[in-house]
XYZ file of C-alpha atoms in Angstrom:
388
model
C -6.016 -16.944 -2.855
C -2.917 -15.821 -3.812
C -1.364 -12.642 -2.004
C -0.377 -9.908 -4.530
C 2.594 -7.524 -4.046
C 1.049 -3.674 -5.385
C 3.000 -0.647 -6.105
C 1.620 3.291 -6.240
C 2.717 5.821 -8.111
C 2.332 9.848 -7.218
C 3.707 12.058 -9.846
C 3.447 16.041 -8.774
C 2.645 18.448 -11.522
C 3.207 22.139 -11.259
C 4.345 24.677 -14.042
C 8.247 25.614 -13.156
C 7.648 23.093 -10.260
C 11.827 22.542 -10.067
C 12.376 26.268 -9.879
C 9.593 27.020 -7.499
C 10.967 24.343 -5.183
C 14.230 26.134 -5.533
C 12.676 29.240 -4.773
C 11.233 27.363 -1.673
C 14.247 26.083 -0.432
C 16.282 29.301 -0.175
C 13.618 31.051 1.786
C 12.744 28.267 4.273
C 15.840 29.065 6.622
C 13.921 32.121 8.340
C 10.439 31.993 9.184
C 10.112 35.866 8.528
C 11.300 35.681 4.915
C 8.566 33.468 3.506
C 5.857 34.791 1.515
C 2.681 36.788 3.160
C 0.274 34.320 1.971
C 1.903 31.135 2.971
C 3.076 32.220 6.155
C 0.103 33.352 7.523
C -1.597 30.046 6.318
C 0.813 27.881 8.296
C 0.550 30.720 11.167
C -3.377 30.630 11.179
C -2.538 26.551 10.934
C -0.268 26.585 13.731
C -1.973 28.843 16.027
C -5.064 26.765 15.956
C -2.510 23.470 16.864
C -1.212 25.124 19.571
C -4.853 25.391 21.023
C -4.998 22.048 21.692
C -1.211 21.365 23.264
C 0.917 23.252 25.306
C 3.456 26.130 23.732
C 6.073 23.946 21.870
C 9.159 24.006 24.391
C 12.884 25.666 22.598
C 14.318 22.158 21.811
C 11.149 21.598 20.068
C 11.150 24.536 17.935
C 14.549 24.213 17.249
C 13.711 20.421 15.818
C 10.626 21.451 13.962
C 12.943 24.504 12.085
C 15.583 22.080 11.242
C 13.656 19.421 9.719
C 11.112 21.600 8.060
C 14.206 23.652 6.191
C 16.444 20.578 5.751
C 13.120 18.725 4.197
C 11.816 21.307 1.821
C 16.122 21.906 0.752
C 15.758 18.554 -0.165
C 17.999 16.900 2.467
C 18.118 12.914 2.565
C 18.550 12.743 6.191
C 16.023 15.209 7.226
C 13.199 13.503 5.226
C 14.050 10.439 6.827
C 14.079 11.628 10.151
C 10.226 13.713 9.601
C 9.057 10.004 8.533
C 10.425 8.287 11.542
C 8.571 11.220 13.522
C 5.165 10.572 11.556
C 5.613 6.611 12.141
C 6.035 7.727 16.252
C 3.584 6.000 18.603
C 4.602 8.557 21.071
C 1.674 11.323 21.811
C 3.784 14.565 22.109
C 5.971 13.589 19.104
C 2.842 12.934 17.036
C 1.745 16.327 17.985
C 4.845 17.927 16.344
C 4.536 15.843 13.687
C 1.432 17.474 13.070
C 2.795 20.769 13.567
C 5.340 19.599 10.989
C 3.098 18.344 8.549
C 1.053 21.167 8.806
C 3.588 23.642 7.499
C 4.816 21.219 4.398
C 1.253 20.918 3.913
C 0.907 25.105 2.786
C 3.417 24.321 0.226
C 2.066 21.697 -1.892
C -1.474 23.229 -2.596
C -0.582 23.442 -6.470
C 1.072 20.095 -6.071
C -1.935 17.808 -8.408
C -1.754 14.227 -9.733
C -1.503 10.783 -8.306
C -0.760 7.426 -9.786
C -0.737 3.572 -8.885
C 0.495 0.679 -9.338
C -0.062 -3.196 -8.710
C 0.715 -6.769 -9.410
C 1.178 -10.808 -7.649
C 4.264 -12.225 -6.555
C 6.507 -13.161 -9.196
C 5.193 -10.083 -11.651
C 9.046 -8.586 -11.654
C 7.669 -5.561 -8.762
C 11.292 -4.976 -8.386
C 12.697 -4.768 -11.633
C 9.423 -3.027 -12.539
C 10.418 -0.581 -9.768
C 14.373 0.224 -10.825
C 13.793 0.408 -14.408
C 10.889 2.861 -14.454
C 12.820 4.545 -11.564
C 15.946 4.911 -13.340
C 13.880 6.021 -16.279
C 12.760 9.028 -14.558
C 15.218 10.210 -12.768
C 16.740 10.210 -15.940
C 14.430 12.805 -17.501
C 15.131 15.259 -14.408
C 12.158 13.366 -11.555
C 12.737 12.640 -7.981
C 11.563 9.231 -7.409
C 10.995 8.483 -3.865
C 10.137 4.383 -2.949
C 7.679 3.832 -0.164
C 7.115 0.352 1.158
C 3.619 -0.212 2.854
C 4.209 -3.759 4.218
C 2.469 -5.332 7.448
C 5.309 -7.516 8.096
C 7.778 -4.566 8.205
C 7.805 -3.641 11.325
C 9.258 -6.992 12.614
C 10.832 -8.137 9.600
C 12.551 -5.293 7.521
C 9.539 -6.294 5.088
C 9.543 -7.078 1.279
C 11.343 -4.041 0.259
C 14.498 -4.630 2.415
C 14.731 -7.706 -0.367
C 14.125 -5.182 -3.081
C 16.772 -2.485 -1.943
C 19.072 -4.948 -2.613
C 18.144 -5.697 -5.825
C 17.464 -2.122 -7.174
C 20.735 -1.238 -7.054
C 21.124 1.006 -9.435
C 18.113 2.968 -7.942
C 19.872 2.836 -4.513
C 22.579 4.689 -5.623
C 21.140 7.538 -7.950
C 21.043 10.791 -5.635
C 18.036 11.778 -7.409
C 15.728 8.659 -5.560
C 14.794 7.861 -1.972
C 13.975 4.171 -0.732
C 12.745 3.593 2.895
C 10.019 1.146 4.262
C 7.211 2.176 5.726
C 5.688 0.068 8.607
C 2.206 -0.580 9.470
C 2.917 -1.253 13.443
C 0.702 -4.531 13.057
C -2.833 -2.161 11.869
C -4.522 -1.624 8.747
C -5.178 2.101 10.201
C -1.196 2.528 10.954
C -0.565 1.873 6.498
C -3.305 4.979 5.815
C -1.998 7.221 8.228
C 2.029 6.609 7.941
C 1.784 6.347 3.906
C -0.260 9.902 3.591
C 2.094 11.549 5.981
C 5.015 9.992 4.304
C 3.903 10.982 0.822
C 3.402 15.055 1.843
C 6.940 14.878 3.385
C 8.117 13.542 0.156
C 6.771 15.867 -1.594
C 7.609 18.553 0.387
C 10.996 17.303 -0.103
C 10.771 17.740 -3.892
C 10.216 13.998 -4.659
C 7.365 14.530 -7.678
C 7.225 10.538 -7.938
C 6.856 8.387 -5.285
C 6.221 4.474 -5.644
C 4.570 2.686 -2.730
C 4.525 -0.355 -2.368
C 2.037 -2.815 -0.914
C 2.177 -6.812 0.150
C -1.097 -8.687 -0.489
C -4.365 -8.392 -1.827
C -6.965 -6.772 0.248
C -7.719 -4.678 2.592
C -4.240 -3.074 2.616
C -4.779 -2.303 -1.549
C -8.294 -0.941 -1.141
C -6.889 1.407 1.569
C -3.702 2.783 -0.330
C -6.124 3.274 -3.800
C -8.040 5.711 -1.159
C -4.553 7.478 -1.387
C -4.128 7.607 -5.385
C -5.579 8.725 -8.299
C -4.805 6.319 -10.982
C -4.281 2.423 -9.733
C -2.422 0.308 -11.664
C -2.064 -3.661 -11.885
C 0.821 -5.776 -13.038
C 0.091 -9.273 -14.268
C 2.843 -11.996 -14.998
C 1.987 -14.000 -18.197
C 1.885 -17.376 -16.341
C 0.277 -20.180 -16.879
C -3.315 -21.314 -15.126
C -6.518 -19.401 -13.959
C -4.730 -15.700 -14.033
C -8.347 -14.213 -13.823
C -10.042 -16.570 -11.408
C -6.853 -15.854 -8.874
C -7.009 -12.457 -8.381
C -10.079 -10.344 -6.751
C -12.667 -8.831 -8.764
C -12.580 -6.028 -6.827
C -8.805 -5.193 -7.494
C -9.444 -5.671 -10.963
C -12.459 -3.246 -10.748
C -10.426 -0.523 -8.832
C -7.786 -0.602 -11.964
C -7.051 2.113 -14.418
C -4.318 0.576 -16.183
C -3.264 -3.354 -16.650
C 0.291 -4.255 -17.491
C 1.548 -7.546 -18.249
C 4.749 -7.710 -17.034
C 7.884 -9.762 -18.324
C 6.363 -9.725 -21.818
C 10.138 -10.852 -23.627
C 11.407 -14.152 -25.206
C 9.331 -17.356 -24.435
C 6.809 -15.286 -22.314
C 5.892 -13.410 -25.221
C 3.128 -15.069 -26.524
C 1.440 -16.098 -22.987
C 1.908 -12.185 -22.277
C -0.160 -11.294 -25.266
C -2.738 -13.954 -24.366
C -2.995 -12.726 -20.864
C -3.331 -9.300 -22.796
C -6.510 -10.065 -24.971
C -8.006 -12.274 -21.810
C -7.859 -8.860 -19.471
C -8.574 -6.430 -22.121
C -12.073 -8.584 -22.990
C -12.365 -8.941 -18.914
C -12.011 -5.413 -18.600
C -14.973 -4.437 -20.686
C -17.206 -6.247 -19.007
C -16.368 -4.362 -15.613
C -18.153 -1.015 -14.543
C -16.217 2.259 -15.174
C -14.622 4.051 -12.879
C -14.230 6.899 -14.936
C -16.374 8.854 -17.216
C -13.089 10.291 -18.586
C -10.876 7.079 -18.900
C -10.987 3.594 -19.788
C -9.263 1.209 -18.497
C -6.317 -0.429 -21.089
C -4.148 -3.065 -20.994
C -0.641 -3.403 -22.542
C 2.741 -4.790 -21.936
C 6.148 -4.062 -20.887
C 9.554 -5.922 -20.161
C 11.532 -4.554 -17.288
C 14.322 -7.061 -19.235
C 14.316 -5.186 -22.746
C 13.024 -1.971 -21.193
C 10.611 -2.549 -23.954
C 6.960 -0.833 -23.373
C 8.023 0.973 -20.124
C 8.065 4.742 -21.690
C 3.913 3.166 -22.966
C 3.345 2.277 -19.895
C 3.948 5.461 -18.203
C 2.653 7.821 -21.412
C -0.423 5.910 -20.500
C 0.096 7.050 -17.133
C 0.590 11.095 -18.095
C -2.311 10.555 -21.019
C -4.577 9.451 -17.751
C -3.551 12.175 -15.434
C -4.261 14.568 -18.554
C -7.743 13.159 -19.081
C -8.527 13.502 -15.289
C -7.338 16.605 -15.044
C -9.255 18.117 -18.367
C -12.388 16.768 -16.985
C -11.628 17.618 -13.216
C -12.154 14.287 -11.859
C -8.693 14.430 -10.739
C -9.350 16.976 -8.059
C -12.838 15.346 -7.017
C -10.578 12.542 -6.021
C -8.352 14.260 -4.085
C -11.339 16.050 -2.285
C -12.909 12.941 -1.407
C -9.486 11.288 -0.391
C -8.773 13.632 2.054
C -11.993 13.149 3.660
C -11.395 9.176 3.901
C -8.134 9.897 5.432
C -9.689 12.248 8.016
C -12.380 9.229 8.808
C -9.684 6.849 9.342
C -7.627 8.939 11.757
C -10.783 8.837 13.552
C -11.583 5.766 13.875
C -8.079 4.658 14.291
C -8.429 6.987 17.269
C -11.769 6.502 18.452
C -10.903 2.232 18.674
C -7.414 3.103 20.882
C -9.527 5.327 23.001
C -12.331 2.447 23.108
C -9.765 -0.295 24.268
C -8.230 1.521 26.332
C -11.105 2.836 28.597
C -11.204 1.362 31.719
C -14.652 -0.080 31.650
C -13.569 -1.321 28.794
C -10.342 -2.932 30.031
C -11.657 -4.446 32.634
C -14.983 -6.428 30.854
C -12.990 -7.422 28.048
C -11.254 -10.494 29.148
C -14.255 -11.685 30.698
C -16.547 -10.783 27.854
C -14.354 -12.048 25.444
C -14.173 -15.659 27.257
C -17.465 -16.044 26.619
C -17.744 -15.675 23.374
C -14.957 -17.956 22.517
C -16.797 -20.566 24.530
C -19.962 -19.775 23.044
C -21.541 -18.498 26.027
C -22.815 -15.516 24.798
C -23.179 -13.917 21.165
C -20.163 -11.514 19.277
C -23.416 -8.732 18.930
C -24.637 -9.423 22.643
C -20.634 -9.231 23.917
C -20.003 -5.445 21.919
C -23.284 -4.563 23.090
C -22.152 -4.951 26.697
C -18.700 -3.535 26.007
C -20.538 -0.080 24.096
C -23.081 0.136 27.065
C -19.863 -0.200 29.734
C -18.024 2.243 27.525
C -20.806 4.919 27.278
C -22.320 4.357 30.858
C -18.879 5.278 31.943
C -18.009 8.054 29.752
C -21.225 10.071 30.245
C-alpha cells in the first residue's frame, strides 16, 4: 500500500479578528492591564496549575511573560521558541508549557473553524502548499505550515524538502514554516500538533497547514484535530481507488485532483467522475455537507480560489447547522484521552515491576513460550500488585 503525504488546514474566524488581535497584542505586556474577564480565567486557570507543581521560580516567570507577549504580538521567534517548549520531553518544562498554553488558550475561545487537507506522494503537496499559501496571505491571512512527520525527528522530515521548494512562501513575512516531530510515537503527533496549532493561533496565524507522511494511523489521528479533511489525488494512471484506504476516503469532506493542466487533463477529469461516483456510495459524515470532488492546478493556479470557496462554503454549512462546534467539543475530549494514555503507557513501562518482568516476559513470547494475552496479563497483575 502506498504511503500518502496529507496536509490540514485550520482557518480562524472571528468578526474584526485582525483588530481584536491588535487590541490583544498591545495589552499583553502587563498582566494587570488585560481585561477582567480574561484575566481572571487564566488566573482561576493558573491557580489551579500551580496546585499541582511548585510556585514557578523568577527566571520562570520571566520566560513565561516573554513568550506569552512576544507570541500573542505576533513575534516569529517567540512562537518558535513556545513550540520547541511544547515538543520538550523534559517534566518541569512541560509543566510551563502548560502554564503557557493555558493562558493563549483564554484568548482563542471565539477563535471557530478547522480545515484539512490530504493526498499520495507525487500529488504536487508542495506546490499545493505555496500556491494556496501565497494566495492567502495575499488576501490579508497568516498562514502558518506545520509538518507532522514520524521521520522528523531524526531526519529533518519531508518538509525540510518542501521549505526549499516553497520559496516564495518562505520568504513572505505574513507565513510561518517549522516541522513538527513526533519523537518516534503516534501519541507525541496528537499532542505536539494541538499545542502547536493554539500557539499559532495565539500568534495570529488564522491558517495553518499541517502536514502529514503516510496513510494511517498518523491521518486518522490529525482528522481528530480538524473539522473539514481534505484529499488530494494525482490523475495517474492504474488502480487510484483500490490504492488508497477506504477509510481515508470515508473520513473526506472534499476530493481534489491535483495537477489537472495540459496532458493530465483528461486523466484528471476521469479520476474526477471515478471519485465523485465512489463517493456516493460512501456513508455521510455530515448531515450538513456532502462530500465533492473537483480539480485544481497548482501550475495554472487554475481551480485553487474553488477549491478553497469549497472550503469557506463547508465551514459555513457546519457552522449554520452547528456541527462545527460538536466537533470541536468532541475533539477536545479525544485529545484529553490521548494525553492519558500517552501518560498512563510511560508510567506503565516505566514502573519497576514492570521494568524488571519485561525482558523476561517478553523472551517468551518471541519464542513462543507463552501467549501475547497470558504475557500482558502477567505484566498488568505485576503492575497493579505493586501499585496498590
Amino acid at each position: 500500500m502506498s504511503l500518502m503525504h496529507s496536509l490540514l488546514l485550520r482557518h480562524i474566524t472571528a468578526t474584526n479578528s485582525l483588530h481584536r488581535r491588535l487590541l490583544i497584542g498591545c495589552s499583553l505586556l502587563h498582566t494587570k492591564s488585560l481585561p477582567n474577564l480574561v484575566y481572571k480565567q487564566w488566573r482561576d486557570v493558573s491557580t489551579a496549575l500551580s496546585q499541582n507543581m511548585q510556585d514557578l521560580s523568577g527566571p520562570e516567570q520571566r520566560l513565561l511573560n516573554k513568550l506569552y507577549a512576544g507570541l500573542i504580538g505576533g513575534q516569529r521567534a517567540s512562537l518558535a521558541e513556545s513550540i520547541t517548549l511544547v515538543e520538550t520531553q523534559h517534566l518541569r518544562k512541560k509543566e510551563l508549557a502548560q502554564v503557557l498554553l493555558q493562558r493563549v488558550l483564554a484568548y482563542r475561545r471565539e477563535q471557530e473553524s478547522l480545515n484539512g487537507l490530504s493526498g499520495p506522494p507525487g500529488a504536487g503537496k508542495s506546490s499545493f502548499i505555496e500556491v494556496v499559501g501565497k494566495m492567502l496571505t495575499g488576501r490579508g491571512h497568516k498562514v502558518s505550515v506545520l509538518a507532522v512527520d514520524p521521520s522528523s525527528c531524526t531526519t529533518g522530515g519531508s518538509l525540510m524538502g518542501d521549505k526549499t521548494r516553497m520559496t516564495e512562501l518562505s520568504r513572505d513575512m505574513n507565513a510561518f514554516i517549522r516541522p513538527s516531530p513526533t519523537s518516534g510515537t503516534l501519541g507525541g503527533v496528537t499532542r505536539t500538533t494541538n499545542e502547536a496549532i493554539v500557539l499559532c493561533e495565539g500568534a495570529g496565524y488564522d491558517v495553518v497547514l499541517v502536514e502529514t507522511v503516510g496513510v494511517g494511523q498518523s491521518e486518522f489521528a490529525v482528522a481528530d484535530m480538524v473539522d473539514m479533511f481534505v484529499l488530494l489525488i494525482p490523475p495517474a494512471g492504474g488502480d487510484e481507488l483500490q490504492g488508497i484506504k477506504r477509510g481515508i476516503i470515508e473520513r473526506a469532506d472534499l476530493v481534489v485532483v491535483t495537477k489537472s493542466d495540459g496532458d493530465l487533463l483528461v486523466p484528471a477529469r476521469r479520476i474526477q467522475a471515478e471519485y465523485t461516483s465512489a463517493m456516493k456510495l460512501l456513508r455521510r459524515q455530515s448531515k450538513s455537507w456532502n462530500p465533492k470532488v473537483v480539480r485544481a492546478s497548482s501550475h495554472s493556479v487554475e481551480g485553487i480560489s474553488e477549491v478553497w470557496a469549497e472550503m469557506q462554503s463547508y465551514q459555513q454549512a457546519m457552522l449554520a447547522s452547528g456541527e462545527l462546534q460538536g466537533r470541536r467539543r468532541a475533539q477536545q475530549k479525544v485529545w484529553m484521552w490521548t494525553l492519558i494514555q500517552e501518560n498512563v503507557l510511560a508510567h506503565f513501562r516505566h514502573h519497576p515491576a514492570v521494568r524488571e518482568a519485561l525482558p523476561r516476559l517478553e523472551a517468551k513470547v518471541s519464542r513462543g513460550g507463552i501467549s501475547p494475552g497470558l504475557a500482558s496479563d502477567l505484566l498488568l497483575k505485576a503492575f497493579l500488585s505493586s501499585s496498590s
